[in-house]
Coordinates of C-alpha atoms and ligand atoms in Angstrom, one line a residue:
M1 CA 101.3 -3.4 -41.3
L2 CA 104.8 -3.1 -42.7
C3 CA 105.7 -6.8 -42.3
Y4 CA 102.9 -7.9 -44.5
A5 CA 104.8 -6.6 -47.5
M6 CA 107.8 -8.8 -46.8
A7 CA 108.6 -12.3 -47.7
P8 CA 108.1 -14.7 -44.7
S9 CA 111.8 -15.1 -43.8
E10 CA 112.4 -11.4 -44.0
Q11 CA 109.2 -10.9 -42.0
Q12 CA 110.5 -13.0 -39.1
A13 CA 114.0 -11.6 -39.1
S14 CA 112.5 -8.1 -38.8
Y15 CA 110.9 -8.9 -35.5
P16 CA 112.5 -6.9 -32.7
H17 CA 113.6 -9.3 -29.9
A18 CA 114.7 -7.9 -26.6
L19 CA 117.3 -9.8 -24.6
V20 CA 117.0 -8.4 -21.1
L21 CA 120.0 -9.0 -19.0
P22 CA 119.9 -8.0 -15.3
F23 CA 122.8 -7.8 -13.0
P24 CA 122.6 -10.9 -10.8
A25 CA 121.2 -9.4 -7.5
Q26 CA 117.6 -9.2 -6.4
G27 CA 117.4 -5.4 -6.4
H28 CA 118.3 -5.4 -10.1
I29 CA 116.5 -8.6 -11.2
I30 CA 113.1 -7.5 -9.7
P31 CA 112.7 -4.2 -11.7
A32 CA 114.3 -5.7 -14.8
L33 CA 111.6 -8.4 -14.8
Q34 CA 109.0 -5.8 -14.5
L35 CA 110.5 -4.0 -17.6
A36 CA 110.6 -7.3 -19.5
N37 CA 106.9 -7.8 -18.6
K38 CA 106.0 -4.4 -19.9
L39 CA 107.8 -5.0 -23.2
L40 CA 106.0 -8.3 -23.6
S41 CA 102.7 -6.6 -22.9
Q42 CA 103.4 -4.3 -25.9
G43 CA 103.9 -7.4 -28.1
I44 CA 107.7 -7.1 -28.2
R45 CA 109.3 -10.5 -28.1
T46 CA 111.3 -10.6 -24.9
T47 CA 113.7 -13.1 -23.5
F48 CA 114.9 -12.7 -19.9
I49 CA 118.4 -13.9 -19.5
C50 CA 119.5 -14.4 -15.9
A51 CA 122.5 -16.0 -14.1
Q52 CA 121.4 -19.6 -13.4
H53 CA 121.9 -19.5 -9.6
R54 CA 119.5 -16.7 -9.3
I55 CA 116.6 -18.1 -11.3
N56 CA 115.0 -20.0 -8.4
L57 CA 115.4 -16.9 -6.2
I58 CA 113.1 -14.8 -8.3
P59 CA 110.1 -14.0 -6.1
T60 CA 107.1 -16.2 -7.1
T61 CA 104.9 -13.1 -7.1
L62 CA 106.7 -11.9 -10.2
R63 CA 105.1 -13.7 -13.1
F64 CA 106.9 -13.5 -16.4
T65 CA 105.2 -15.3 -19.3
G66 CA 108.0 -14.8 -21.8
R67 CA 111.0 -17.0 -22.2
V68 CA 113.6 -17.2 -19.5
V69 CA 117.1 -18.4 -20.3
A70 CA 119.4 -19.4 -17.4
L71 CA 123.1 -18.6 -18.1
P72 CA 125.3 -21.3 -16.5
D73 CA 127.5 -19.9 -13.8
K74 CA 129.9 -21.6 -11.4
V75 CA 127.7 -21.3 -8.3
D76 CA 127.1 -24.7 -6.8
L77 CA 123.8 -24.5 -5.1
E78 CA 124.3 -27.8 -3.4
K79 CA 127.5 -26.7 -1.7
E80 CA 127.0 -23.0 -1.2
K81 CA 124.4 -21.4 0.9
V82 CA 122.9 -18.9 -1.5
D83 CA 119.8 -17.2 -0.5
A84 CA 117.9 -14.3 -1.9
G85 CA 120.2 -11.9 -0.1
V86 CA 123.5 -11.5 1.7
Q87 CA 126.3 -13.5 0.1
S88 CA 125.0 -12.6 -3.3
L89 CA 127.0 -9.4 -3.8
C90 CA 130.5 -11.0 -3.9
R91 CA 128.9 -13.9 -5.7
S92 CA 127.3 -11.5 -8.1
A93 CA 130.7 -9.9 -9.0
D94 CA 132.1 -13.3 -9.8
T95 CA 129.0 -14.4 -11.6
V96 CA 129.2 -11.4 -13.9
E97 CA 132.3 -12.7 -15.5
D98 CA 130.8 -16.2 -15.9
M99 CA 127.7 -14.6 -17.5
R100 CA 129.9 -13.0 -20.2
D101 CA 131.2 -16.4 -21.4
S102 CA 127.9 -18.1 -21.2
F103 CA 126.1 -15.3 -23.0
Q104 CA 128.7 -15.3 -25.8
Q105 CA 128.1 -19.1 -26.2
L106 CA 124.3 -18.5 -26.2
L107 CA 124.7 -16.0 -29.0
N108 CA 127.0 -18.4 -30.9
S109 CA 124.3 -21.1 -30.7
D110 CA 122.3 -19.2 -33.3
Q111 CA 119.0 -19.6 -31.6
F112 CA 118.0 -16.0 -32.1
S113 CA 118.6 -15.9 -35.8
D114 CA 114.9 -15.6 -36.6
S115 CA 114.6 -12.1 -35.1
R116 CA 116.5 -8.8 -34.9
I117 CA 117.9 -9.0 -31.4
F118 CA 118.9 -6.0 -29.3
L119 CA 120.2 -5.9 -25.7
I120 CA 118.6 -4.3 -22.7
S121 CA 121.5 -4.6 -20.3
D122 CA 121.9 -3.6 -16.7
F123 CA 124.3 -0.7 -16.5
L124 CA 126.6 -2.8 -14.4
L125 CA 127.3 -5.4 -17.1
P126 CA 129.9 -3.3 -19.1
W127 CA 131.0 -6.3 -21.2
T128 CA 127.6 -6.3 -23.0
A129 CA 128.9 -3.1 -24.7
D130 CA 131.7 -5.0 -26.3
I131 CA 129.4 -7.7 -27.5
A132 CA 126.9 -5.2 -28.9
I133 CA 129.6 -3.5 -30.9
K134 CA 131.1 -6.9 -32.1
I135 CA 127.8 -8.1 -33.5
N136 CA 126.5 -4.7 -34.4
I137 CA 123.2 -4.6 -32.4
P138 CA 121.8 -1.8 -30.2
R139 CA 122.5 -1.9 -26.5
Y140 CA 119.9 -0.1 -24.4
V141 CA 121.1 0.4 -20.8
F142 CA 118.7 -0.3 -17.9
F143 CA 119.5 1.9 -14.9
P144 CA 117.5 0.4 -12.0
S145 CA 118.1 3.4 -9.6
S146 CA 117.4 7.1 -9.3
A147 CA 117.9 9.7 -12.0
T148 CA 120.1 11.4 -9.3
A149 CA 122.4 8.4 -9.2
L150 CA 122.4 8.3 -13.0
S151 CA 123.4 12.0 -13.2
V152 CA 126.3 11.4 -10.9
S153 CA 127.3 8.3 -12.9
M154 CA 127.2 10.2 -16.2
Y155 CA 129.1 13.1 -14.7
L156 CA 132.0 10.9 -13.7
P157 CA 134.5 12.1 -16.4
S158 CA 134.1 15.7 -15.2
L159 CA 134.2 14.5 -11.6
M160 CA 137.5 12.8 -12.2
A161 CA 138.9 16.1 -13.4
Q162 CA 137.8 17.8 -10.2
I163 CA 138.5 15.3 -7.4
H164 CA 140.8 12.4 -6.8
I165 CA 139.0 9.1 -7.6
P166 CA 139.2 6.7 -5.8
L167 CA 138.3 8.9 -2.9
R168 CA 140.6 8.5 0.1
S169 CA 139.1 8.0 3.5
S170 CA 140.5 11.5 4.5
D171 CA 138.6 13.0 1.5
L172 CA 135.3 11.7 2.8
H173 CA 135.5 13.9 5.8
Q174 CA 136.7 17.1 4.2
C175 CA 134.1 19.6 5.1
S176 CA 135.4 22.1 2.5
T177 CA 134.9 20.0 -0.6
F178 CA 131.5 20.3 -2.2
I179 CA 130.6 19.0 -5.6
H180 CA 128.1 20.5 -8.1
V181 CA 126.5 18.0 -10.4
P182 CA 124.3 19.5 -13.1
G183 CA 120.6 18.9 -12.4
L184 CA 121.1 18.3 -8.7
P185 CA 119.5 21.1 -6.7
K186 CA 122.0 20.8 -3.8
L187 CA 125.8 20.5 -3.6
L188 CA 127.1 17.0 -2.8
A189 CA 129.7 16.1 -0.2
P190 CA 132.3 13.5 -1.2
S191 CA 130.6 11.0 1.2
D192 CA 127.4 11.2 -0.9
L193 CA 129.1 9.8 -3.9
P194 CA 128.7 6.1 -4.7
S195 CA 130.8 3.8 -2.5
A196 CA 132.4 2.2 -5.5
F197 CA 134.3 5.5 -6.0
R198 CA 136.1 5.0 -2.7
E199 CA 139.5 3.5 -2.2
D200 CA 138.1 0.9 0.3
C201 CA 136.0 -0.6 -2.5
P202 CA 137.7 -3.7 -4.0
A203 CA 139.6 -2.5 -7.1
E204 CA 137.8 -5.0 -9.4
S205 CA 134.3 -3.8 -8.4
R206 CA 135.5 -0.2 -8.6
N207 CA 136.9 -0.7 -12.1
T208 CA 133.7 -2.4 -13.2
C209 CA 131.6 0.4 -11.8
V210 CA 133.8 3.2 -13.3
K211 CA 133.8 1.4 -16.7
S212 CA 130.0 1.1 -16.5
C213 CA 129.6 4.8 -15.8
L214 CA 131.9 5.8 -18.7
L215 CA 130.0 3.6 -21.1
L216 CA 126.6 5.1 -20.2
R217 CA 127.0 7.8 -22.9
E218 CA 127.6 5.2 -25.5
A219 CA 124.3 3.5 -25.0
S220 CA 121.6 3.5 -27.7
A221 CA 119.3 4.8 -25.0
I222 CA 119.0 4.6 -21.2
V223 CA 115.9 3.3 -19.5
V224 CA 115.5 4.6 -15.9
N225 CA 113.4 3.2 -13.1
S226 CA 112.1 6.7 -12.0
F227 CA 109.6 9.1 -13.2
S228 CA 110.0 12.7 -14.5
E229 CA 107.9 14.4 -11.9
L230 CA 109.9 12.8 -9.1
E231 CA 113.3 14.1 -10.2
R232 CA 112.4 16.8 -12.8
P233 CA 115.6 19.0 -12.7
C234 CA 117.7 15.9 -13.0
F235 CA 115.9 14.5 -16.0
R236 CA 116.1 17.9 -17.7
A237 CA 119.8 18.1 -17.2
L238 CA 120.4 14.5 -18.2
Q239 CA 118.7 15.2 -21.5
N240 CA 120.1 18.6 -22.2
D241 CA 123.4 19.3 -20.4
Q242 CA 126.5 18.5 -22.4
R243 CA 128.4 17.9 -19.2
L244 CA 126.3 14.9 -18.4
N245 CA 125.3 13.7 -21.8
S246 CA 127.6 14.9 -24.6
N247 CA 126.2 12.3 -27.0
Q248 CA 122.6 13.3 -26.4
T249 CA 121.7 9.7 -25.5
K250 CA 118.0 9.5 -25.1
I251 CA 116.9 8.9 -21.5
Y252 CA 113.5 7.2 -20.9
S253 CA 112.0 7.4 -17.4
V254 CA 109.5 4.6 -17.2
G255 CA 109.2 4.0 -13.5
P256 CA 108.1 3.0 -11.1
L257 CA 108.7 -0.5 -12.4
L258 CA 106.5 -2.3 -9.9
Q259 CA 103.5 -4.6 -10.2
L260 CA 100.6 -2.6 -11.6
D261 CA 98.2 -3.7 -8.8
Y262 CA 100.7 -2.5 -6.3
I263 CA 100.9 0.9 -7.8
N264 CA 97.2 1.3 -8.4
C265 CA 95.4 -0.5 -5.7
P266 CA 96.0 0.8 -2.1
E267 CA 94.2 -2.2 -0.5
F268 CA 96.0 -5.1 1.0
N269 CA 97.0 -7.3 -1.9
S270 CA 95.1 -10.5 -1.6
E271 CA 96.8 -12.0 -4.7
E272 CA 100.2 -11.7 -3.2
R273 CA 98.9 -13.2 0.1
E274 CA 98.4 -16.5 -1.8
H275 CA 102.1 -16.6 -2.7
H276 CA 103.3 -16.5 0.9
P277 CA 101.4 -19.3 2.5
V278 CA 104.0 -20.0 5.1
E279 CA 105.0 -16.5 6.2
E280 CA 101.7 -14.7 5.6
P281 CA 99.7 -15.8 8.6
S282 CA 102.3 -14.9 11.2
Y283 CA 103.1 -11.5 9.7
T284 CA 99.6 -10.5 9.0
K285 CA 98.1 -11.9 12.2
W286 CA 100.6 -9.9 14.2
L287 CA 100.1 -6.8 12.0
D288 CA 96.4 -7.2 12.2
T289 CA 96.6 -6.7 16.0
Q290 CA 98.4 -3.4 15.7
S291 CA 96.7 0.0 15.3
S292 CA 96.7 1.9 12.1
A293 CA 100.0 3.3 10.8
S294 CA 101.7 2.4 14.1
V295 CA 104.3 -0.2 13.1
L296 CA 107.8 0.7 11.9
Y297 CA 108.9 -1.8 9.2
I298 CA 112.7 -2.3 9.2
S299 CA 114.6 -3.8 6.3
F300 CA 118.0 -3.1 4.6
G301 CA 117.2 -4.8 1.3
S302 CA 118.6 -8.0 -0.2
I303 CA 122.4 -7.3 0.2
A304 CA 123.4 -5.1 3.0
Q305 CA 124.6 -6.9 6.1
L306 CA 124.7 -4.9 9.2
S307 CA 127.5 -5.3 11.8
V308 CA 126.6 -6.8 15.1
H309 CA 127.3 -3.4 16.6
Q310 CA 124.8 -1.7 14.4
I311 CA 122.2 -4.3 15.0
H312 CA 122.6 -3.7 18.8
E313 CA 122.3 0.0 18.4
I314 CA 119.1 -0.4 16.3
A315 CA 117.7 -2.8 18.9
H316 CA 118.4 -0.4 21.8
G317 CA 117.0 2.5 19.9
L318 CA 113.8 0.6 19.1
E319 CA 113.5 -0.5 22.6
K320 CA 113.8 3.0 23.9
S321 CA 111.5 4.5 21.3
T322 CA 108.6 2.3 22.6
H323 CA 107.1 2.1 19.1
P324 CA 105.9 -1.3 17.6
F325 CA 108.3 -2.7 14.9
L326 CA 108.6 -5.5 12.3
W327 CA 112.3 -6.1 11.7
V328 CA 113.8 -8.2 8.9
I329 CA 117.4 -9.0 9.7
R330 CA 119.6 -10.5 7.0
Q331 CA 121.5 -13.3 8.6
P332 CA 125.3 -13.0 8.5
E333 CA 127.1 -15.5 6.4
N334 CA 128.5 -17.6 9.2
C335 CA 125.2 -17.8 11.0
S336 CA 123.0 -20.5 9.5
E337 CA 120.6 -21.5 12.3
S338 CA 117.9 -19.1 13.4
T339 CA 118.9 -19.7 17.0
A340 CA 122.3 -18.3 16.2
A341 CA 120.8 -15.5 14.4
Y342 CA 118.7 -14.5 17.5
S343 CA 122.0 -14.4 19.5
L344 CA 122.9 -11.3 17.4
L345 CA 120.4 -9.3 19.4
P346 CA 121.2 -7.8 22.8
D347 CA 120.4 -10.1 25.8
G348 CA 116.8 -10.1 26.8
F349 CA 115.8 -7.8 23.9
Q350 CA 113.0 -10.1 22.7
I351 CA 111.6 -10.6 26.2
R352 CA 111.6 -6.8 26.8
T353 CA 109.9 -6.1 23.4
K354 CA 107.6 -9.1 23.4
G355 CA 104.3 -8.3 21.8
R356 CA 105.6 -4.9 20.5
G357 CA 108.2 -6.3 18.0
F358 CA 108.2 -8.9 15.4
I359 CA 111.6 -10.2 14.0
T360 CA 112.3 -12.4 11.1
F361 CA 115.5 -13.7 9.5
T362 CA 114.0 -14.8 6.3
W363 CA 113.1 -13.1 3.0
A364 CA 110.0 -11.1 3.8
P365 CA 107.0 -10.2 1.6
Q366 CA 107.9 -6.5 1.6
L367 CA 105.1 -5.3 -0.7
L368 CA 102.6 -7.1 1.5
I369 CA 104.0 -5.6 4.6
L370 CA 104.1 -2.1 3.2
S371 CA 100.5 -2.5 2.0
H372 CA 99.3 -3.4 5.5
P373 CA 97.3 -0.5 7.1
S374 CA 99.2 -1.0 10.4
T375 CA 102.6 -0.1 8.7
G376 CA 103.3 3.5 9.3
G377 CA 107.1 4.0 8.6
F378 CA 109.9 2.3 6.8
F379 CA 113.4 2.2 8.3
T380 CA 115.4 1.5 5.1
H381 CA 118.9 1.5 3.6
C382 CA 117.5 3.6 0.7
G383 CA 117.8 0.9 -2.0
W384 CA 115.9 2.5 -4.9
N385 CA 113.3 -0.3 -5.1
S386 CA 112.5 0.1 -1.5
I387 CA 112.1 3.9 -1.9
L388 CA 109.7 3.5 -4.8
E389 CA 107.8 0.8 -2.9
S390 CA 107.5 3.1 0.1
I391 CA 106.4 6.0 -2.1
C392 CA 103.7 3.9 -3.7
R393 CA 102.2 3.3 -0.3
G394 CA 102.7 6.9 0.9
I395 CA 104.9 5.7 3.8
P396 CA 107.5 8.0 5.3
V397 CA 111.1 6.7 5.8
L398 CA 114.0 6.7 8.1
A399 CA 117.1 6.7 6.0
L400 CA 120.2 4.8 6.9
P401 CA 122.2 4.3 3.6
Q402 CA 124.7 1.4 3.5
F403 CA 126.6 1.2 0.3
G404 CA 126.4 1.8 -3.5
E405 CA 124.4 4.8 -4.6
Q406 CA 122.2 4.7 -1.4
D407 CA 123.7 7.9 0.0
L408 CA 122.5 9.7 -3.1
N409 CA 119.1 8.1 -2.8
C410 CA 119.0 9.3 0.8
R411 CA 119.6 12.9 -0.4
V412 CA 116.6 12.5 -2.8
V413 CA 114.3 11.2 -0.1
V414 CA 115.3 13.7 2.7
D415 CA 116.2 16.9 0.8
E416 CA 114.1 16.7 -2.4
L417 CA 111.1 14.7 -1.7
Q418 CA 110.9 15.5 2.0
I419 CA 109.4 12.2 2.9
G420 CA 112.0 11.1 5.4
V421 CA 114.5 11.7 8.1
E422 CA 118.2 10.8 7.9
V423 CA 119.6 8.7 10.7
E424 CA 123.0 10.2 11.2
K425 CA 126.0 8.0 11.6
G426 CA 128.9 8.5 14.0
E427 CA 132.5 8.7 13.0
D428 CA 132.7 4.9 13.1
G429 CA 130.0 4.7 10.5
V430 CA 127.5 3.3 13.0
A431 CA 124.2 5.1 13.9
G432 CA 123.9 5.2 17.7
R433 CA 121.0 4.2 19.8
E434 CA 120.0 7.8 20.9
E435 CA 120.1 8.9 17.2
I436 CA 117.9 6.0 16.2
E437 CA 115.5 6.6 19.1
R438 CA 115.3 10.3 18.0
A439 CA 114.6 9.4 14.3
V440 CA 112.0 6.8 15.2
R441 CA 110.2 9.1 17.5
L442 CA 110.2 11.8 14.8
V443 CA 108.9 9.7 11.9
M444 CA 106.5 7.6 13.9
G445 CA 105.4 10.6 16.1
E446 CA 105.7 14.4 15.9
K447 CA 106.8 14.7 12.3
G448 CA 104.9 11.7 11.0
A449 CA 101.8 13.4 9.8
E450 CA 103.8 16.0 7.8
L451 CA 106.0 13.4 6.2
R452 CA 103.1 11.1 5.5
K453 CA 101.2 14.0 3.8
K454 CA 104.2 14.6 1.5
A455 CA 104.6 10.8 0.9
S456 CA 101.0 10.5 -0.1
E457 CA 101.4 13.4 -2.6
W458 CA 104.3 11.5 -4.2
M459 CA 102.2 8.3 -4.1
D460 CA 99.6 10.2 -6.2
A461 CA 102.3 11.5 -8.5
A462 CA 103.6 7.9 -9.0
R463 CA 100.1 6.6 -9.9
M464 CA 99.7 9.5 -12.3
A465 CA 103.1 8.9 -13.9
S466 CA 102.3 5.2 -14.4
V467 CA 99.5 6.1 -16.8
G468 CA 100.9 9.5 -17.8
S469 CA 104.5 10.5 -18.3
S470 CA 106.1 7.1 -17.8
A471 CA 103.5 5.4 -20.0
A472 CA 104.1 7.9 -22.7
N473 CA 107.9 7.5 -22.4
F474 CA 107.5 3.7 -22.5
K475 CA 105.4 4.0 -25.6
S476 CA 108.1 6.1 -27.4
L477 CA 110.8 3.6 -26.3
C478 CA 108.7 0.8 -27.9
N479 CA 108.4 2.9 -31.1
K480 CA 112.1 3.4 -31.2
I481 CA 112.6 -0.4 -30.7
T482 CA 110.1 -1.2 -33.4
S483 CA 111.5 1.2 -35.9
Y484 CA 114.9 -0.4 -35.3
A485 CA 113.4 -3.7 -36.4
Y486 CA 112.3 -2.3 -39.7
T487 CA 115.4 -0.3 -40.6
Ligands
LIG1 C1 120.4 -3.0 -4.7 C2 120.8 -1.5 -4.3 O1 120.9 -1.5 -2.9 C3 119.8 -0.6 -4.8 O2 120.1 0.8 -4.3 C4 119.9 -0.6 -6.3 O3 119.1 0.5 -6.8 C5 119.4 -1.9 -6.7 O4 120.2 -2.9 -6.1 P1 118.9 -3.9 -2.6 O5 120.0 -3.4 -1.7 O6 118.5 -5.3 -2.5 O7 119.2 -3.5 -4.1 O8 117.7 -2.9 -2.2 P2 116.4 -2.5 -3.0 O9 116.7 -1.7 -4.1 O10 115.5 -1.9 -1.9 O11 115.8 -3.9 -3.5 C6 115.3 -4.9 -2.7 C7 114.1 -5.6 -3.3 O12 113.9 -6.8 -2.7 C8 112.9 -4.8 -3.1 O13 112.0 -4.9 -4.3 C9 112.2 -5.4 -1.9 O14 110.8 -5.3 -1.9 C10 112.7 -6.8 -2.0 N1 112.8 -7.5 -0.7 C11 113.9 -7.3 0.0 C12 111.8 -8.3 -0.3 O15 110.8 -8.5 -0.9 N2 112.0 -9.0 0.9 C13 113.1 -8.8 1.7 O16 113.2 -9.4 2.7 C14 114.1 -8.0 1.2

């Protein structure tokens, strides 16, 4: 081995050492931790560097045996109610700035001087680019979402030349404007673009997002949580089309970044059961009583907070559909007691759906629920982790995107993969009860078998990719990393 030829001090300093920095939100931390685990498993020294207030919110099912460093932030856990979801997005935006200072101090402390460090930074931490340039180390970008979302993000300079960004509300409903993004099989409407490009997005968040997009081409490489077979034309364009990637930045698709036993083992995950001793019996006991593939699982991820109006429309739609459901409702900020949370629902809803519906206001063991044989559909906001988790269980989806790049993910699911049905919103941005009833009946009934067949084909493709294309890409990523250490 190369390092044997070196003196001991040189030997140590030549070790590659990945500093993995996720954006401080569950949907980013979870796949970043999986990536960190994979790097460790290849013998690459890896330190996971996470905003302090989120460390204790990392799901216990995700075991990471490497070093974790908590970056001090200004979130006072004693005073503020911070749970795994909701408030976290605004908090995340503030925390990102705190992280910058804390990270700079960490680097100044000289504790990484025994190795050749490099960054694997979430794409939404643009300040890591300045730091990487300043101390002359590579910055790999981790993109936790779809290749479709990555393409749109990398196309932003051209997009800005074509349409006005930020998008005005009136632009969103212009039926005549369609956008062609290289690699995307269909034209996009302005309303499909990430919500951060809209004028109603707070300027600070929009600027961060725009800056992050513009910096993508400058990365040493981009690591994407998707797999080549899932979004093939997109990956081809990302690698070869100058309009997306003028610097020929190498793109590594290494997904799905999920626990290996979740990808490979279709059975109910007994190991994960052990980690949910409190919630597990109530969920599973109820699911155990339902018939195969009959239950609709409803969850809008860790951030999205539905309006009371939307919650009511969903409740009425579910009630009318007559299908069994398991619904995870994120509690609004000003609603701390579960009794108050229940008052979000229409009067008498629980009585009328008793025995047919199960509602929870806490963090749910999503992988466990999706793994249960009674779960037959997933009503989702199209967060990319949720989509991959659904695919890996061959479960069809009802798509009701909320924010961020979720409209793009919805296009992937409905138009490209054909594993789901979109729930159309009205002009007020709310999906009505009739539309919800229609979509539930379609996915859980007449169209279910067809969608499930497609979903299970993608499930097989995901399994193949995890030992095939994504494994090969990950190996070449590790080779690139290792060669950096010895140059
Ligand atoms: C966000 C964005 O929405 C998403 O599109 C982006 O790609 C990553 O960041 P989030 O909204 O939380 O994430 O959705 P999602 O990507 O689905 O991630 C949520 C994760 O939390 C999933 O891994 C899901 O299994 C888990 N989760 C969520 C639970 O385990 N229990 C819950 O109750 C809610």
